[in-house]
mmCIF file of C-alpha atoms and ligand atoms in Angstrom:
data_model
loop_
_atom_site.group_PDB
_atom_site.id
_atom_site.type_symbol
_atom_site.label_atom_id
_atom_site.label_comp_id
_atom_site.label_asym_id
_atom_site.label_seq_id
_atom_site.Cartn_x
_atom_site.Cartn_y
_atom_site.Cartn_z
ATOM 1 C CA UNK A 1 -68.554 -72.706 13.192
ATOM 2 C CA UNK A 2 -68.873 -75.015 10.152
ATOM 3 C CA UNK A 3 -69.900 -78.578 10.918
ATOM 4 C CA UNK A 4 -67.847 -81.560 9.727
ATOM 5 C CA UNK A 5 -69.154 -85.124 9.547
ATOM 6 C CA UNK A 6 -66.896 -88.187 9.180
ATOM 7 C CA UNK A 7 -67.726 -91.882 9.247
ATOM 8 C CA UNK A 8 -65.492 -94.892 9.807
ATOM 9 C CA UNK A 9 -66.207 -98.614 9.634
ATOM 10 C CA UNK A 10 -66.029 -100.608 12.883
ATOM 11 C CA UNK A 11 -63.125 -102.683 11.586
ATOM 12 C CA UNK A 12 -61.438 -103.017 14.990
ATOM 13 C CA UNK A 13 -58.190 -101.199 15.623
ATOM 14 C CA UNK A 14 -57.016 -98.434 13.315
ATOM 15 C CA UNK A 15 -54.130 -99.189 10.982
ATOM 16 C CA UNK A 16 -51.583 -96.923 9.350
ATOM 17 C CA UNK A 17 -53.753 -96.571 6.225
ATOM 18 C CA UNK A 18 -56.859 -95.167 7.881
ATOM 19 C CA UNK A 19 -54.779 -93.259 10.443
ATOM 20 C CA UNK A 20 -52.771 -91.372 7.794
ATOM 21 C CA UNK A 21 -55.597 -91.209 5.260
ATOM 22 C CA UNK A 22 -58.260 -89.905 7.627
ATOM 23 C CA UNK A 23 -57.897 -89.927 11.398
ATOM 24 C CA UNK A 24 -54.769 -87.776 11.743
ATOM 25 C CA UNK A 25 -56.624 -85.108 9.764
ATOM 26 C CA UNK A 26 -59.738 -85.427 11.939
ATOM 27 C CA UNK A 27 -57.638 -84.808 15.034
ATOM 28 C CA UNK A 28 -56.400 -81.544 13.479
ATOM 29 C CA UNK A 29 -59.906 -80.503 12.363
ATOM 30 C CA UNK A 30 -61.190 -80.526 15.956
ATOM 31 C CA UNK A 31 -59.511 -77.162 16.526
ATOM 32 C CA UNK A 32 -61.285 -75.441 13.649
ATOM 33 C CA UNK A 33 -64.696 -77.092 13.206
ATOM 34 C CA UNK A 34 -67.604 -78.606 15.046
ATOM 35 C CA UNK A 35 -66.864 -82.296 14.376
ATOM 36 C CA UNK A 36 -69.028 -85.397 14.461
ATOM 37 C CA UNK A 37 -67.390 -88.798 14.046
ATOM 38 C CA UNK A 38 -69.633 -91.779 13.551
ATOM 39 C CA UNK A 39 -68.625 -95.446 13.747
ATOM 40 C CA UNK A 40 -70.832 -96.748 10.948
ATOM 41 C CA UNK A 41 -71.935 -100.206 12.056
ATOM 42 C CA UNK A 42 -75.046 -100.165 9.834
ATOM 43 C CA UNK A 43 -72.738 -99.757 6.848
ATOM 44 C CA UNK A 44 -70.578 -102.640 8.058
ATOM 45 C CA UNK A 45 -73.443 -105.137 7.969
ATOM 46 C CA UNK A 46 -73.896 -104.711 4.196
ATOM 47 C CA UNK A 47 -70.847 -106.983 3.777
ATOM 48 C CA UNK A 48 -70.330 -110.518 5.114
ATOM 49 C CA UNK A 49 -69.400 -110.158 8.793
ATOM 50 C CA UNK A 50 -69.336 -112.078 12.058
ATOM 51 C CA UNK A 51 -72.111 -110.858 14.406
ATOM 52 C CA UNK A 52 -70.275 -112.103 17.505
ATOM 53 C CA UNK A 53 -67.310 -109.829 16.686
ATOM 54 C CA UNK A 54 -69.120 -106.660 15.601
ATOM 55 C CA UNK A 55 -69.669 -105.096 19.033
ATOM 56 C CA UNK A 56 -66.044 -105.774 20.041
ATOM 57 C CA UNK A 57 -64.750 -104.279 16.789
ATOM 58 C CA UNK A 58 -66.928 -101.223 17.315
ATOM 59 C CA UNK A 59 -65.507 -100.837 20.830
ATOM 60 C CA UNK A 60 -61.946 -101.337 19.552
ATOM 61 C CA UNK A 61 -62.458 -98.672 16.894
ATOM 62 C CA UNK A 62 -63.707 -96.251 19.542
ATOM 63 C CA UNK A 63 -60.620 -96.992 21.663
ATOM 64 C CA UNK A 64 -58.304 -96.462 18.679
ATOM 65 C CA UNK A 65 -59.948 -93.154 17.760
ATOM 66 C CA UNK A 66 -59.779 -91.826 21.304
ATOM 67 C CA UNK A 67 -56.193 -93.016 21.723
ATOM 68 C CA UNK A 68 -55.222 -91.417 18.397
ATOM 69 C CA UNK A 69 -56.360 -88.020 19.677
ATOM 70 C CA UNK A 70 -60.098 -87.671 19.085
ATOM 71 C CA UNK A 71 -61.195 -85.567 22.037
ATOM 72 C CA UNK A 72 -64.751 -86.381 23.168
ATOM 73 C CA UNK A 73 -65.038 -82.929 24.756
ATOM 74 C CA UNK A 74 -64.649 -81.267 21.369
ATOM 75 C CA UNK A 75 -65.836 -83.977 18.985
ATOM 76 C CA UNK A 76 -69.140 -85.856 19.091
ATOM 77 C CA UNK A 77 -68.035 -89.487 18.801
ATOM 78 C CA UNK A 78 -70.827 -92.042 18.527
ATOM 79 C CA UNK A 79 -72.044 -95.303 17.014
ATOM 80 C CA UNK A 80 -74.422 -95.077 14.058
ATOM 81 C CA UNK A 81 -76.938 -97.660 15.320
ATOM 82 C CA UNK A 82 -77.254 -95.742 18.617
ATOM 83 C CA UNK A 83 -78.936 -92.919 16.675
ATOM 84 C CA UNK A 84 -81.896 -94.548 14.884
ATOM 85 C CA UNK A 85 -82.674 -91.365 12.943
ATOM 86 C CA UNK A 86 -79.870 -92.384 10.529
ATOM 87 C CA UNK A 87 -81.962 -95.223 9.116
ATOM 88 C CA UNK A 88 -85.124 -93.141 9.282
ATOM 89 C CA UNK A 89 -83.642 -90.374 7.149
ATOM 90 C CA UNK A 90 -82.083 -92.971 4.886
ATOM 91 C CA UNK A 91 -85.571 -94.248 4.040
ATOM 92 C CA UNK A 92 -86.697 -90.694 3.349
ATOM 93 C CA UNK A 93 -83.685 -90.203 1.064
ATOM 94 C CA UNK A 94 -84.533 -93.339 -0.945
ATOM 95 C CA UNK A 95 -87.795 -91.656 -1.931
ATOM 96 C CA UNK A 96 -85.928 -88.928 -3.849
ATOM 97 C CA UNK A 97 -83.057 -91.070 -5.191
ATOM 98 C CA UNK A 98 -83.317 -92.610 -8.684
ATOM 99 C CA UNK A 99 -82.203 -96.266 -8.808
ATOM 100 C CA UNK A 100 -80.222 -95.476 -11.961
ATOM 101 C CA UNK A 101 -77.995 -93.077 -9.999
ATOM 102 C CA UNK A 102 -77.221 -95.806 -7.455
ATOM 103 C CA UNK A 103 -76.444 -98.369 -10.162
ATOM 104 C CA UNK A 104 -73.935 -95.943 -11.705
ATOM 105 C CA UNK A 105 -71.808 -95.816 -8.539
ATOM 106 C CA UNK A 106 -68.356 -97.297 -9.160
ATOM 107 C CA UNK A 107 -68.224 -98.942 -5.735
ATOM 108 C CA UNK A 108 -71.611 -100.580 -6.342
ATOM 109 C CA UNK A 109 -70.390 -101.951 -9.667
ATOM 110 C CA UNK A 110 -67.190 -103.304 -8.037
ATOM 111 C CA UNK A 111 -68.946 -104.884 -5.089
ATOM 112 C CA UNK A 112 -71.873 -106.294 -7.046
ATOM 113 C CA UNK A 113 -69.547 -107.949 -9.570
ATOM 114 C CA UNK A 114 -68.039 -109.975 -6.749
ATOM 115 C CA UNK A 115 -71.428 -111.304 -5.565
ATOM 116 C CA UNK A 116 -73.825 -113.800 -7.080
ATOM 117 C CA UNK A 117 -76.875 -112.189 -5.503
ATOM 118 C CA UNK A 118 -76.630 -108.434 -4.954
ATOM 119 C CA UNK A 119 -78.226 -107.207 -1.748
ATOM 120 C CA UNK A 120 -80.319 -104.030 -1.685
ATOM 121 C CA UNK A 121 -78.146 -102.799 1.196
ATOM 122 C CA UNK A 122 -75.165 -102.551 -1.152
ATOM 123 C CA UNK A 123 -77.179 -100.594 -3.687
ATOM 124 C CA UNK A 124 -78.519 -98.294 -0.976
ATOM 125 C CA UNK A 125 -75.196 -97.872 0.834
ATOM 126 C CA UNK A 126 -74.621 -94.349 -0.576
ATOM 127 C CA UNK A 127 -78.167 -93.356 0.416
ATOM 128 C CA UNK A 128 -77.396 -94.220 4.035
ATOM 129 C CA UNK A 129 -74.153 -92.267 3.667
ATOM 130 C CA UNK A 130 -76.161 -89.293 2.450
ATOM 131 C CA UNK A 131 -78.522 -89.635 5.413
ATOM 132 C CA UNK A 132 -75.524 -89.801 7.811
ATOM 133 C CA UNK A 133 -74.355 -86.399 6.645
ATOM 134 C CA UNK A 134 -77.676 -84.676 5.943
ATOM 135 C CA UNK A 135 -79.063 -85.688 9.335
ATOM 136 C CA UNK A 136 -76.608 -83.242 10.923
ATOM 137 C CA UNK A 137 -76.921 -80.752 8.040
ATOM 138 C CA UNK A 138 -73.145 -80.936 7.905
ATOM 139 C CA UNK A 139 -71.230 -78.432 5.767
ATOM 140 C CA UNK A 140 -68.065 -80.430 5.107
ATOM 141 C CA UNK A 141 -67.181 -84.102 4.650
ATOM 142 C CA UNK A 142 -63.503 -85.152 4.630
ATOM 143 C CA UNK A 143 -63.178 -87.773 1.889
ATOM 144 C CA UNK A 144 -60.635 -89.778 -0.036
ATOM 145 C CA UNK A 145 -60.794 -89.672 -3.827
ATOM 146 C CA UNK A 146 -62.716 -92.972 -3.880
ATOM 147 C CA UNK A 147 -65.621 -91.319 -2.044
ATOM 148 C CA UNK A 148 -66.018 -88.211 -4.202
ATOM 149 C CA UNK A 149 -68.694 -89.858 -6.372
ATOM 150 C CA UNK A 150 -70.771 -90.747 -3.291
ATOM 151 C CA UNK A 151 -70.461 -87.192 -2.048
ATOM 152 C CA UNK A 152 -71.728 -85.868 -5.382
ATOM 153 C CA UNK A 153 -74.746 -88.157 -5.023
ATOM 154 C CA UNK A 154 -75.264 -86.878 -1.480
ATOM 155 C CA UNK A 155 -75.380 -83.334 -2.834
ATOM 156 C CA UNK A 156 -77.857 -84.378 -5.492
ATOM 157 C CA UNK A 157 -80.114 -86.043 -2.909
ATOM 158 C CA UNK A 158 -80.003 -82.830 -0.845
ATOM 159 C CA UNK A 159 -80.920 -80.774 -3.938
ATOM 160 C CA UNK A 160 -83.797 -83.073 -4.873
ATOM 161 C CA UNK A 161 -85.239 -83.092 -1.363
ATOM 162 C CA UNK A 162 -84.844 -79.326 -1.001
ATOM 163 C CA UNK A 163 -86.507 -78.676 -4.375
ATOM 164 C CA UNK A 164 -89.547 -80.720 -3.416
ATOM 165 C CA UNK A 165 -89.936 -80.064 0.303
ATOM 166 C CA UNK A 166 -87.957 -77.127 1.626
ATOM 167 C CA UNK A 167 -85.570 -74.958 -0.375
ATOM 168 C CA UNK A 168 -82.247 -74.543 1.419
ATOM 169 C CA UNK A 169 -83.048 -76.894 4.294
ATOM 170 C CA UNK A 170 -80.207 -79.328 3.659
ATOM 171 C CA UNK A 171 -76.870 -77.659 2.907
ATOM 172 C CA UNK A 172 -75.060 -79.318 0.000
ATOM 173 C CA UNK A 173 -72.052 -80.798 1.816
ATOM 174 C CA UNK A 174 -68.654 -79.851 0.442
ATOM 175 C CA UNK A 175 -65.855 -82.422 0.087
ATOM 176 C CA UNK A 176 -62.587 -81.827 1.923
ATOM 177 C CA UNK A 177 -60.110 -83.983 0.032
ATOM 178 C CA UNK A 178 -57.581 -85.862 2.137
ATOM 179 C CA UNK A 179 -54.036 -84.472 1.775
ATOM 180 C CA UNK A 180 -52.551 -87.943 2.240
ATOM 181 C CA UNK A 181 -51.842 -89.846 -0.924
ATOM 182 C CA UNK A 182 -53.354 -93.295 -1.270
ATOM 183 C CA UNK A 183 -51.595 -95.400 1.373
ATOM 184 C CA UNK A 184 -50.427 -98.666 -0.164
ATOM 185 C CA UNK A 185 -50.269 -101.868 1.836
ATOM 186 C CA UNK A 186 -47.042 -103.615 2.814
ATOM 187 C CA UNK A 187 -47.389 -105.756 -0.316
ATOM 188 C CA UNK A 188 -46.779 -102.519 -2.266
ATOM 189 C CA UNK A 189 -49.700 -103.266 -4.615
ATOM 190 C CA UNK A 190 -53.175 -102.722 -3.200
ATOM 191 C CA UNK A 191 -54.519 -100.010 -0.899
ATOM 192 C CA UNK A 192 -53.746 -100.753 2.752
ATOM 193 C CA UNK A 193 -56.731 -102.670 4.106
ATOM 194 C CA UNK A 194 -57.335 -104.952 7.045
ATOM 195 C CA UNK A 195 -59.214 -107.439 4.861
ATOM 196 C CA UNK A 196 -56.113 -107.782 2.643
ATOM 197 C CA UNK A 197 -53.832 -108.386 5.647
ATOM 198 C CA UNK A 198 -51.300 -105.806 4.412
ATOM 199 C CA UNK A 199 -51.481 -103.366 7.320
ATOM 200 C CA UNK A 200 -49.645 -102.301 10.457
ATOM 201 C CA UNK A 201 -52.087 -101.559 13.278
ATOM 202 C CA UNK A 202 -51.631 -98.481 15.460
ATOM 203 C CA UNK A 203 -51.568 -100.622 18.562
ATOM 204 C CA UNK A 204 -49.067 -103.202 17.289
ATOM 205 C CA UNK A 205 -46.037 -103.664 19.527
ATOM 206 C CA UNK A 206 -42.595 -102.562 18.247
ATOM 207 C CA UNK A 207 -41.732 -106.263 17.773
ATOM 208 C CA UNK A 208 -44.867 -106.876 15.726
ATOM 209 C CA UNK A 209 -44.221 -103.751 13.617
ATOM 210 C CA UNK A 210 -40.775 -105.090 12.760
ATOM 211 C CA UNK A 211 -42.159 -108.554 12.012
ATOM 212 C CA UNK A 212 -44.655 -107.031 9.539
ATOM 213 C CA UNK A 213 -42.271 -104.534 7.979
ATOM 214 C CA UNK A 214 -39.339 -106.909 7.492
ATOM 215 C CA UNK A 215 -40.829 -108.776 4.486
ATOM 216 C CA UNK A 216 -42.501 -105.640 3.007
ATOM 217 C CA UNK A 217 -42.101 -105.158 -0.752
ATOM 218 C CA UNK A 218 -39.374 -102.739 -1.883
ATOM 219 C CA UNK A 219 -37.944 -101.559 -5.218
ATOM 220 C CA UNK A 220 -37.418 -104.844 -7.138
ATOM 221 C CA UNK A 221 -34.190 -103.401 -8.627
ATOM 222 C CA UNK A 222 -32.513 -103.927 -5.249
ATOM 223 C CA UNK A 223 -31.841 -107.638 -5.675
ATOM 224 C CA UNK A 224 -28.650 -107.526 -3.607
ATOM 225 C CA UNK A 225 -27.305 -104.941 -1.186
ATOM 226 C CA UNK A 226 -24.937 -103.642 -3.874
ATOM 227 C CA UNK A 227 -27.727 -102.833 -6.361
ATOM 228 C CA UNK A 228 -28.792 -99.180 -6.305
ATOM 229 C CA UNK A 229 -32.514 -98.543 -5.989
ATOM 230 C CA UNK A 230 -35.061 -95.871 -6.748
ATOM 231 C CA UNK A 231 -36.862 -94.760 -3.576
ATOM 232 C CA UNK A 232 -39.723 -93.344 -5.655
ATOM 233 C CA UNK A 233 -40.589 -96.927 -6.622
ATOM 234 C CA UNK A 234 -40.634 -98.134 -3.021
ATOM 235 C CA UNK A 235 -43.539 -98.049 -0.610
ATOM 236 C CA UNK A 236 -41.149 -98.212 2.359
ATOM 237 C CA UNK A 237 -39.812 -94.826 1.235
ATOM 238 C CA UNK A 238 -43.378 -93.444 1.059
ATOM 239 C CA UNK A 239 -43.915 -94.513 4.650
ATOM 240 C CA UNK A 240 -40.630 -92.882 5.692
ATOM 241 C CA UNK A 241 -42.096 -89.624 4.364
ATOM 242 C CA UNK A 242 -44.916 -89.895 6.886
ATOM 243 C CA UNK A 243 -42.987 -91.170 9.893
ATOM 244 C CA UNK A 244 -39.354 -90.047 9.608
ATOM 245 C CA UNK A 245 -37.932 -86.546 10.034
ATOM 246 C CA UNK A 246 -36.966 -84.709 6.790
ATOM 247 C CA UNK A 247 -33.214 -85.268 7.347
ATOM 248 C CA UNK A 248 -33.781 -89.012 7.660
ATOM 249 C CA UNK A 249 -35.960 -89.044 4.542
ATOM 250 C CA UNK A 250 -33.124 -87.382 2.593
ATOM 251 C CA UNK A 251 -30.637 -89.884 4.011
ATOM 252 C CA UNK A 252 -32.923 -92.797 3.072
ATOM 253 C CA UNK A 253 -33.162 -91.587 -0.527
ATOM 254 C CA UNK A 254 -29.381 -91.075 -0.800
ATOM 255 C CA UNK A 255 -28.551 -94.428 0.791
ATOM 256 C CA UNK A 256 -30.999 -96.169 -1.509
ATOM 257 C CA UNK A 257 -29.744 -94.553 -4.712
ATOM 258 C CA UNK A 258 -26.111 -95.070 -3.702
ATOM 259 C CA UNK A 259 -26.630 -98.629 -2.385
ATOM 260 C CA UNK A 260 -25.089 -97.422 0.882
ATOM 261 C CA UNK A 261 -27.293 -99.673 2.949
ATOM 262 C CA UNK A 262 -29.546 -102.665 2.600
ATOM 263 C CA UNK A 263 -33.346 -102.625 2.607
ATOM 264 C CA UNK A 264 -33.392 -104.235 6.038
ATOM 265 C CA UNK A 265 -31.358 -101.330 7.464
ATOM 266 C CA UNK A 266 -33.795 -98.932 5.866
ATOM 267 C CA UNK A 267 -36.819 -100.793 7.247
ATOM 268 C CA UNK A 268 -35.277 -100.966 10.711
ATOM 269 C CA UNK A 269 -35.132 -97.157 10.878
ATOM 270 C CA UNK A 270 -38.719 -96.925 9.670
ATOM 271 C CA UNK A 271 -39.947 -99.555 12.161
ATOM 272 C CA UNK A 272 -38.340 -97.620 15.026
ATOM 273 C CA UNK A 273 -39.884 -94.323 13.890
ATOM 274 C CA UNK A 274 -43.358 -95.837 13.516
ATOM 275 C CA UNK A 275 -43.085 -97.465 16.943
ATOM 276 C CA UNK A 276 -41.979 -94.128 18.477
ATOM 277 C CA UNK A 277 -44.884 -92.184 16.928
ATOM 278 C CA UNK A 278 -47.406 -94.759 18.088
ATOM 279 C CA UNK A 279 -45.974 -95.308 21.604
ATOM 280 C CA UNK A 280 -48.189 -92.642 23.280
ATOM 281 C CA UNK A 281 -51.225 -93.887 21.318
ATOM 282 C CA UNK A 282 -50.567 -97.453 22.534
ATOM 283 C CA UNK A 283 -50.266 -96.213 26.110
ATOM 284 C CA UNK A 284 -53.571 -94.284 25.914
ATOM 285 C CA UNK A 285 -55.297 -97.286 24.315
ATOM 286 C CA UNK A 286 -54.110 -99.557 27.134
ATOM 287 C CA UNK A 287 -55.564 -97.114 29.694
ATOM 288 C CA UNK A 288 -58.909 -96.979 27.856
ATOM 289 C CA UNK A 289 -59.098 -100.753 27.438
ATOM 290 C CA UNK A 290 -58.646 -101.091 31.182
ATOM 291 C CA UNK A 291 -61.805 -98.997 31.732
ATOM 292 C CA UNK A 292 -64.368 -100.131 29.132
ATOM 293 C CA UNK A 293 -67.183 -98.444 31.064
ATOM 294 C CA UNK A 294 -65.490 -95.067 30.393
ATOM 295 C CA UNK A 295 -65.481 -95.783 26.643
ATOM 296 C CA UNK A 296 -69.156 -96.841 26.785
ATOM 297 C CA UNK A 297 -69.952 -93.586 28.633
ATOM 298 C CA UNK A 298 -68.177 -91.494 25.999
ATOM 299 C CA UNK A 299 -70.132 -93.233 23.219
ATOM 300 C CA UNK A 300 -73.430 -92.848 25.090
ATOM 301 C CA UNK A 301 -72.758 -89.167 25.653
ATOM 302 C CA UNK A 302 -71.814 -88.765 21.965
ATOM 303 C CA UNK A 303 -75.026 -90.501 20.850
ATOM 304 C CA UNK A 304 -77.105 -88.289 23.171
ATOM 305 C CA UNK A 305 -75.501 -85.136 21.721
ATOM 306 C CA UNK A 306 -75.923 -86.406 18.161
ATOM 307 C CA UNK A 307 -79.583 -87.261 18.806
ATOM 308 C CA UNK A 308 -80.419 -83.718 19.820
ATOM 309 C CA UNK A 309 -79.499 -82.595 16.297
ATOM 310 C CA UNK A 310 -80.872 -85.730 14.614
ATOM 311 C CA UNK A 311 -84.285 -85.467 16.272
ATOM 312 C CA UNK A 312 -84.667 -81.812 15.330
ATOM 313 C CA UNK A 313 -83.768 -82.595 11.705
ATOM 314 C CA UNK A 314 -86.209 -85.505 11.514
ATOM 315 C CA UNK A 315 -88.996 -83.510 13.121
ATOM 316 C CA UNK A 316 -88.538 -80.798 10.500
ATOM 317 C CA UNK A 317 -88.289 -83.355 7.689
ATOM 318 C CA UNK A 318 -91.471 -85.152 8.720
ATOM 319 C CA UNK A 319 -93.369 -81.897 8.979
ATOM 320 C CA UNK A 320 -92.105 -80.627 5.616
ATOM 321 C CA UNK A 321 -93.080 -83.917 3.967
ATOM 322 C CA UNK A 322 -96.598 -83.759 5.333
ATOM 323 C CA UNK A 323 -96.356 -86.690 7.724
ATOM 324 C CA UNK A 324 -98.750 -86.456 10.645
ATOM 325 C CA UNK A 325 -96.801 -84.801 13.468
ATOM 326 C CA UNK A 326 -96.471 -86.392 16.866
ATOM 327 C CA UNK A 327 -96.207 -84.265 20.007
ATOM 328 C CA UNK A 328 -93.187 -81.975 19.885
ATOM 329 C CA UNK A 329 -92.761 -82.604 16.160
ATOM 330 C CA UNK A 330 -93.825 -79.221 14.883
ATOM 331 C CA UNK A 331 -90.623 -77.682 13.570
ATOM 332 C CA UNK A 332 -90.738 -76.354 10.007
ATOM 333 C CA UNK A 333 -87.665 -75.935 7.814
HETATM 334 S S1 LIG B 401 -33.287 -98.969 0.563
HETATM 335 FE FE1 LIG B 401 -35.213 -98.375 1.496
HETATM 336 S S2 LIG B 401 -36.151 -97.014 0.006
HETATM 337 FE FE2 LIG B 401 -34.574 -98.165 -1.088
HETATM 338 S S3 LIG B 401 -35.644 -99.935 -1.954
HETATM 339 FE FE3 LIG B 401 -34.784 -100.556 0.029
HETATM 340 S S4 LIG B 401 -36.423 -100.237 1.475
HETATM 341 FE FE4 LIG B 401 -36.922 -99.089 -0.362
#
């Protein structure tokens, strides 16, 4: 069975953007692939963050993933820093990665422009990403379009290492592009992101969902209730396409074009449909939050399963690179 690796930042609870853009797909992939899902806390610390909140946000992300349908029996769910081989392989990968390739990365250019002093962690971020995937010799990586360049680099790192130390050892991971279009935030401008405050969280109450959705940006042509609108220019309509049944989506479009209802009516229907879809997820999350030791157990078990693969990979890598083997480290690629 092909192996799939996915990573997600420990940003606390999931929101609609990362649920639709990634997690809903991961839940479906569990039936067809061997899946590993890693909460990438070592990636998170390359940006400004609050150390006293990181562990809680990591826990909250684990709760959200489990509540959203990630099944720890079928998927290996774990925290990146619980498997130290990630950073070990990352170092190895830096030794075959040209700095020029890292400086060409669009995300590096964006992030470094916003900082006075650019940290090496930001430059090396895609190398750690490569190590995350190569450590498990994963075949497939589900990605959004903004990650395709990093995946190409990952493949190049695999090729370079293989050419020098062990032809064919690391498979070149293939991208699986997300079917979801880019999910815009409630401001209708930027991508939905917790740091921009334009999200609806999966665990928000129905009241909170309505509070957030009520002021959401719509087609500016609808100044008054009598002005017809164009649903294709409205992010609320895009969200209806994810959360409302097809008949409702058709009704929304017709009511918008014919000015048969106001935007608040339209948003009310959407708020109710989002709340209904997330109701079972909220209930599962509440159960998990009430037993944090169960969540910790799941993550420990996931890390133990991941480490079996990670240790074997690192043992083979060290041997192939000529490092002096320690006991039990005698596997050759
Ligand atoms: S009626 Fe609905 S789809 Fe049309 S602009 Fe208003 S919120 Fe958007």
